[in-house]
Amino acid sequence: MDTAVSFSQVTHTYQANTPFAQNALDDITLQIEKGSFTAIIGHTGSGKSTLVQHINALLKPTSGQIDVLGKMISPETTNKNLKAFRRRVGMVFQFPEKQLFEETVLKDIKFGPKNYGVSDQDAEAAAHEAMELVGLDKSFSNHSPFDLSGGQMRRVAIAGVLAMNPEILILDEPTAGLDPKGHREIMDLAKFLNQKKQITIILITHQMDDVIDYASNVIVMDQGKVVKVGPPEQIFNDPEWVYHMQLDLPSSAEFAQQLKLAGVDLGELPLTVEQLANKIAHLVGKGDTK
Amino acid sequence: MSNFIFGRYLPGHSWIHQMSPQSKLLLCFYFVVVIFFANNLPSYGVLCVLILVAILSSGISIMYFLKGIRPLIWLIIFTVLLQILFSSGGHVLWHFGPFSVTDESLINGGFIFMRFLLIIMISTVLTLTTTPLAIADGVQTILKPLKKIRFPVDTLALMLSIALRFVPTLMDEMETIMNAQRARGVDFGSGSLKHRVKAAVPLLVPLFTGAINHAENLSTAMEARGFSDSEHRTKYRLYKWQGKDTISWLIFILVGVAVLFIRK
């Protein structure tokens, strides 16, 4: 597969050359494949958000360079001529409902495409398509975004990003503060976009169950460094290390780990509920073990 | 913005850090008044020595102060140039059209430069060594006498401390919203004036709605915690007048008296 994003020896220092200088990224080298579903995990302040803001050049590296869809971003990159590039990388920030401002939902969703020079008609078509994707009824079109509920506002904001037809979609904790249903819907949408539309998804999350259920590739960050890259099964196979990184195990693995402490060893850690159920069934000897 | 150090706080444990905020604030005002009494070279020399001592005792490097002044240097130079080129009186050294340079205007220009420098220095020492909340408490203590004329000192102090508390929060929020809109194709700070004003709308509307939400949540949370009015409260942070304050005041008063004697 092709690479969509490639970091080579990227460092980023906030407020360089002042007493407030803070090293946020430290010599990052990594690749993200086109069409993959990558989860970035790590405890608070490990540099996840800083890392993803480099992908659409909102932040520039202090040293090193990044290749995103063939576009080179280096410390010398200026803000000029970045527009066409930024359209290809959609970014949903934490609590994206904060960015809504237009009078109506439709206008707000059209705002992105229109900034990139799409005609009004095409923008409207894209907006309707995006609304359908995020599960917003057409009747919301002429509502003010400020009259909606929190979950609906979040969908409008995500639709505003999807309407630009990005090739890479970055989601920074998209389900924070949502109820379980809203959570599942947003995550299923991400999966749908990834599988049916071949959009590369980069997800920052603290929910290890989501990592197991959705991601094909995981990047673990700690203190501005990438400490581990691999498929989810490989990341979570060492509970001690996971705890040491101040992360959690997925709930099935956590349950198995507790069982082990109580004297019931299931062997290799199960990651999904299904695996866990199978192992327990196998253990009690009347299970379906296929 | 990142080079602009005025109004920021650097944690530390120096002599100045430990002084009480009200005495620091008053000392600052007092020093500014003294600056305007100085009118010859020796008097400015004394004040420079004093400010140097103050900076050294704050434990912050002088280079950092100088760097912090750099963004303001053009404002200072502009004012000094106006003073030099347009003032009359004294012996004319050079003139061209409406501009003239006299010996007196040169001296006045020099004094203005010194005044600017000293005022910026002393206020930077104050803000670098005092947390915004301590400054708000200091203002409250100083304004206490105004209660006698029914001025709402406590309410003002409360508003001031909430405002100061939310400056970094709103700055962060602004940064995030700017980035989010940039990712949606907004160009901030480029193009024609009309274009720039239009680009501010997607930033200002969310910023205001965010501020209103903050205010609503904060007032609910305050009421839930038993806040009813800003009077009849006890204080958690108490700043006492210490020996350090007395000694500092003695030094500053001595210098002030010296300046009065030295001036012409």
Coordinates of C-alpha atoms in Angstrom, one line a residue, chain A residues 5-250:
Chain A
V5 CA 1.6 10.4 5.8
S6 CA 5.3 10.1 6.4
F7 CA 7.1 11.8 9.3
S8 CA 10.9 11.9 9.2
Q9 CA 12.8 13.0 12.3
V10 CA 10.2 15.6 13.2
T11 CA 10.6 17.7 16.4
H12 CA 8.3 20.4 17.5
T13 CA 9.1 22.9 20.3
Y14 CA 6.4 25.3 21.5
Q15 CA 7.6 28.9 22.1
A16 CA 11.2 28.0 21.2
N17 CA 13.9 30.3 22.6
T18 CA 11.9 31.5 25.6
P19 CA 11.8 30.3 29.2
F20 CA 8.4 28.8 28.3
A21 CA 9.9 26.6 25.6
Q22 CA 8.3 23.1 25.7
N23 CA 9.4 20.2 23.7
A24 CA 6.2 18.6 22.4
L25 CA 7.5 16.2 19.7
D26 CA 10.9 14.5 19.9
D27 CA 12.4 13.0 16.8
I28 CA 9.3 11.4 15.3
T29 CA 9.6 9.1 12.4
L30 CA 6.6 7.1 11.2
Q31 CA 4.5 6.1 8.3
I32 CA 0.7 6.0 8.0
E33 CA -0.6 3.9 5.1
K34 CA -3.2 5.1 2.6
G35 CA -6.6 3.7 3.4
S36 CA -5.7 2.5 6.9
F37 CA -7.5 3.2 10.1
T38 CA -4.9 4.4 12.6
A39 CA -5.4 5.0 16.2
I40 CA -3.1 7.2 18.2
I41 CA -3.1 6.6 21.9
G42 CA -1.0 7.8 24.8
H43 CA -1.8 9.5 28.1
T44 CA -2.7 13.2 28.4
G45 CA 0.1 15.6 27.3
S46 CA 2.0 12.9 25.3
G47 CA 1.9 15.0 22.1
K48 CA -1.0 13.3 20.2
S49 CA -2.8 16.5 19.3
T50 CA 0.4 18.3 18.4
L51 CA 1.3 15.4 16.1
V52 CA -1.9 15.4 14.1
Q53 CA -1.9 19.2 13.7
H54 CA 1.3 18.7 11.7
I55 CA -0.5 16.6 9.2
N56 CA -2.5 19.5 7.8
A57 CA 0.3 22.0 8.4
L58 CA -1.5 23.9 11.1
L59 CA 1.8 23.5 13.0
K60 CA 5.1 23.3 11.2
P61 CA 7.9 21.2 12.5
T62 CA 10.8 22.9 14.3
S63 CA 13.1 20.4 12.5
G64 CA 12.6 17.4 10.2
Q65 CA 9.9 17.1 7.5
I66 CA 6.6 15.5 6.7
D67 CA 5.3 14.2 3.5
V68 CA 1.5 14.3 3.3
L69 CA -0.1 13.0 0.1
G70 CA 3.0 14.1 -1.8
K71 CA 3.1 17.6 -0.2
M72 CA 6.3 18.3 1.7
I73 CA 6.0 20.2 5.0
S74 CA 9.2 21.5 6.4
P75 CA 10.1 24.2 8.9
E76 CA 10.4 26.7 6.0
T77 CA 6.8 26.0 4.7
T78 CA 4.8 29.2 4.8
N79 CA 1.1 29.6 5.2
K80 CA 0.7 30.7 1.5
N81 CA -0.7 28.2 -1.0
L82 CA -1.7 25.7 1.7
K83 CA -5.4 26.0 0.9
A84 CA -5.6 23.4 -1.8
F85 CA -3.6 21.0 0.3
R86 CA -5.7 21.5 3.5
R87 CA -8.9 20.6 1.6
R88 CA -7.5 17.1 1.2
V89 CA -6.9 16.6 4.9
G90 CA -10.0 17.0 7.0
M91 CA -9.6 17.7 10.7
V92 CA -12.3 17.2 13.4
F93 CA -11.0 18.9 16.5
Q94 CA -12.0 18.0 20.1
F95 CA -15.5 19.4 20.8
P96 CA -15.9 20.5 17.2
E97 CA -19.3 22.0 17.9
K98 CA -17.4 25.0 19.2
Q99 CA -16.5 26.0 15.7
L100 CA -20.1 26.5 14.4
F101 CA -21.0 30.1 13.6
E102 CA -23.4 30.4 10.7
E103 CA -27.1 31.2 10.8
T104 CA -28.3 27.9 9.5
V105 CA -27.0 24.3 9.6
L106 CA -26.8 24.1 5.8
K107 CA -24.8 27.4 5.5
D108 CA -22.3 26.1 8.1
I109 CA -21.8 22.8 6.4
K110 CA -21.4 24.6 3.0
F111 CA -18.8 27.0 4.5
G112 CA -15.9 24.6 4.1
P113 CA -16.4 23.7 0.4
K114 CA -17.2 27.3 -0.5
N115 CA -14.0 28.4 1.0
Y116 CA -12.2 26.1 -1.4
G117 CA -14.0 27.6 -4.4
V118 CA -16.7 25.0 -4.9
S119 CA -19.9 26.5 -6.6
D120 CA -22.9 27.2 -4.4
Q121 CA -24.9 24.4 -6.0
D122 CA -22.1 21.8 -5.7
A123 CA -21.5 22.9 -2.1
E124 CA -25.2 22.4 -1.3
A125 CA -25.2 18.9 -2.9
A126 CA -22.1 18.1 -0.9
A127 CA -23.7 19.4 2.3
H128 CA -26.8 17.3 1.8
E129 CA -24.7 14.3 1.2
A130 CA -22.6 15.0 4.3
M131 CA -25.8 15.5 6.4
E132 CA -27.1 12.1 5.3
L133 CA -23.7 10.5 6.1
V134 CA -23.7 11.8 9.7
G135 CA -27.4 10.9 10.1
L136 CA -28.9 14.4 10.2
D137 CA -32.4 14.8 8.9
K138 CA -32.9 17.2 6.0
S139 CA -35.4 19.1 8.1
F140 CA -32.5 20.5 10.2
S141 CA -31.1 22.4 7.2
N142 CA -32.7 25.7 8.1
H143 CA -32.3 25.5 11.9
S144 CA -29.8 27.6 13.7
P145 CA -26.9 25.4 14.8
F146 CA -27.2 27.0 18.3
D147 CA -30.7 25.6 18.8
L148 CA -29.5 22.0 18.4
S149 CA -28.6 19.5 21.1
G150 CA -24.9 18.9 21.8
G151 CA -24.8 15.6 19.9
Q152 CA -26.6 17.1 16.9
M153 CA -24.2 20.1 16.9
R154 CA -21.3 17.7 16.9
R155 CA -22.7 16.0 13.8
V156 CA -23.2 19.3 12.0
A157 CA -19.5 20.1 12.7
I158 CA -18.4 16.7 11.4
A159 CA -20.6 17.1 8.4
G160 CA -18.9 20.5 7.7
V161 CA -15.6 18.7 7.5
L162 CA -16.9 15.7 5.4
A163 CA -18.5 18.1 2.9
M164 CA -15.0 19.0 1.7
N165 CA -14.4 15.4 0.6
P166 CA -11.1 14.9 2.4
E167 CA -8.8 12.1 1.5
I168 CA -7.4 11.9 5.1
L169 CA -9.8 12.4 8.0
I170 CA -8.3 13.2 11.4
L171 CA -10.6 12.8 14.4
D172 CA -9.3 14.1 17.7
E173 CA -11.4 12.4 20.4
P174 CA -14.6 12.7 18.3
T175 CA -16.8 10.9 20.9
A176 CA -15.7 12.7 24.0
G177 CA -18.8 13.7 26.0
L178 CA -21.3 11.7 23.8
D179 CA -23.8 9.2 25.1
P180 CA -23.2 5.5 24.2
K181 CA -25.5 5.6 21.2
G182 CA -23.9 8.7 19.8
H183 CA -20.5 7.2 20.5
R184 CA -21.3 4.1 18.5
E185 CA -22.9 6.1 15.6
I186 CA -19.8 8.3 15.2
M187 CA -17.4 5.4 15.4
D188 CA -19.5 3.4 12.9
L189 CA -19.5 6.4 10.6
A190 CA -15.7 6.5 10.8
K191 CA -15.6 2.8 9.9
F192 CA -18.0 3.3 7.0
L193 CA -15.9 6.2 5.6
N194 CA -12.8 4.1 5.9
Q195 CA -14.1 0.9 4.3
K196 CA -16.6 2.2 1.7
K197 CA -15.0 5.5 0.8
Q198 CA -11.4 4.5 1.3
I199 CA -10.7 7.6 3.4
T200 CA -7.6 7.3 5.6
I201 CA -8.7 7.7 9.2
I202 CA -6.5 8.9 12.0
L203 CA -8.2 8.7 15.3
I204 CA -7.0 10.0 18.7
T205 CA -8.8 8.2 21.5
H206 CA -8.6 7.2 25.1
Q207 CA -11.2 4.4 24.5
M208 CA -9.2 1.2 24.2
D209 CA -12.3 -0.7 23.2
D210 CA -12.6 1.5 20.1
V211 CA -9.0 0.8 19.3
I212 CA -9.7 -2.9 19.3
D213 CA -13.1 -2.6 17.5
Y214 CA -12.1 -0.2 14.7
A215 CA -8.4 0.4 14.3
S216 CA -6.1 -1.6 12.0
N217 CA -2.9 0.1 13.2
V218 CA -2.0 1.7 16.5
I219 CA 0.6 4.4 17.4
V220 CA 1.5 4.7 21.1
M221 CA 3.0 8.0 22.2
D222 CA 4.7 8.9 25.4
Q223 CA 6.4 12.2 26.3
G224 CA 6.6 13.4 22.7
K225 CA 8.0 10.2 21.4
V226 CA 6.5 7.3 19.4
V227 CA 7.1 4.3 21.6
K228 CA 5.3 1.6 19.8
V229 CA 3.7 1.0 16.4
G230 CA 1.7 -2.1 15.3
P231 CA -1.6 -3.8 15.0
P232 CA -3.8 -3.7 18.2
E233 CA -3.2 -7.3 19.1
Q234 CA 0.5 -6.6 19.4
I235 CA 0.1 -3.4 21.4
F236 CA -2.0 -4.9 24.1
N237 CA -0.2 -8.3 24.5
D238 CA 2.0 -7.0 27.4
P239 CA -0.3 -5.7 30.2
E240 CA 2.6 -4.6 32.4
W241 CA 3.9 -2.3 29.6
V242 CA 0.4 -1.0 28.9
Y243 CA 0.0 0.0 32.6
H244 CA 3.4 1.5 32.6
M245 CA 2.4 3.8 29.7
Q246 CA -0.5 4.9 31.9
L247 CA -3.0 3.4 29.4
D248 CA -5.8 0.9 30.0
L249 CA -6.4 -2.5 28.6
P250 CA -9.5 -3.1 26.5

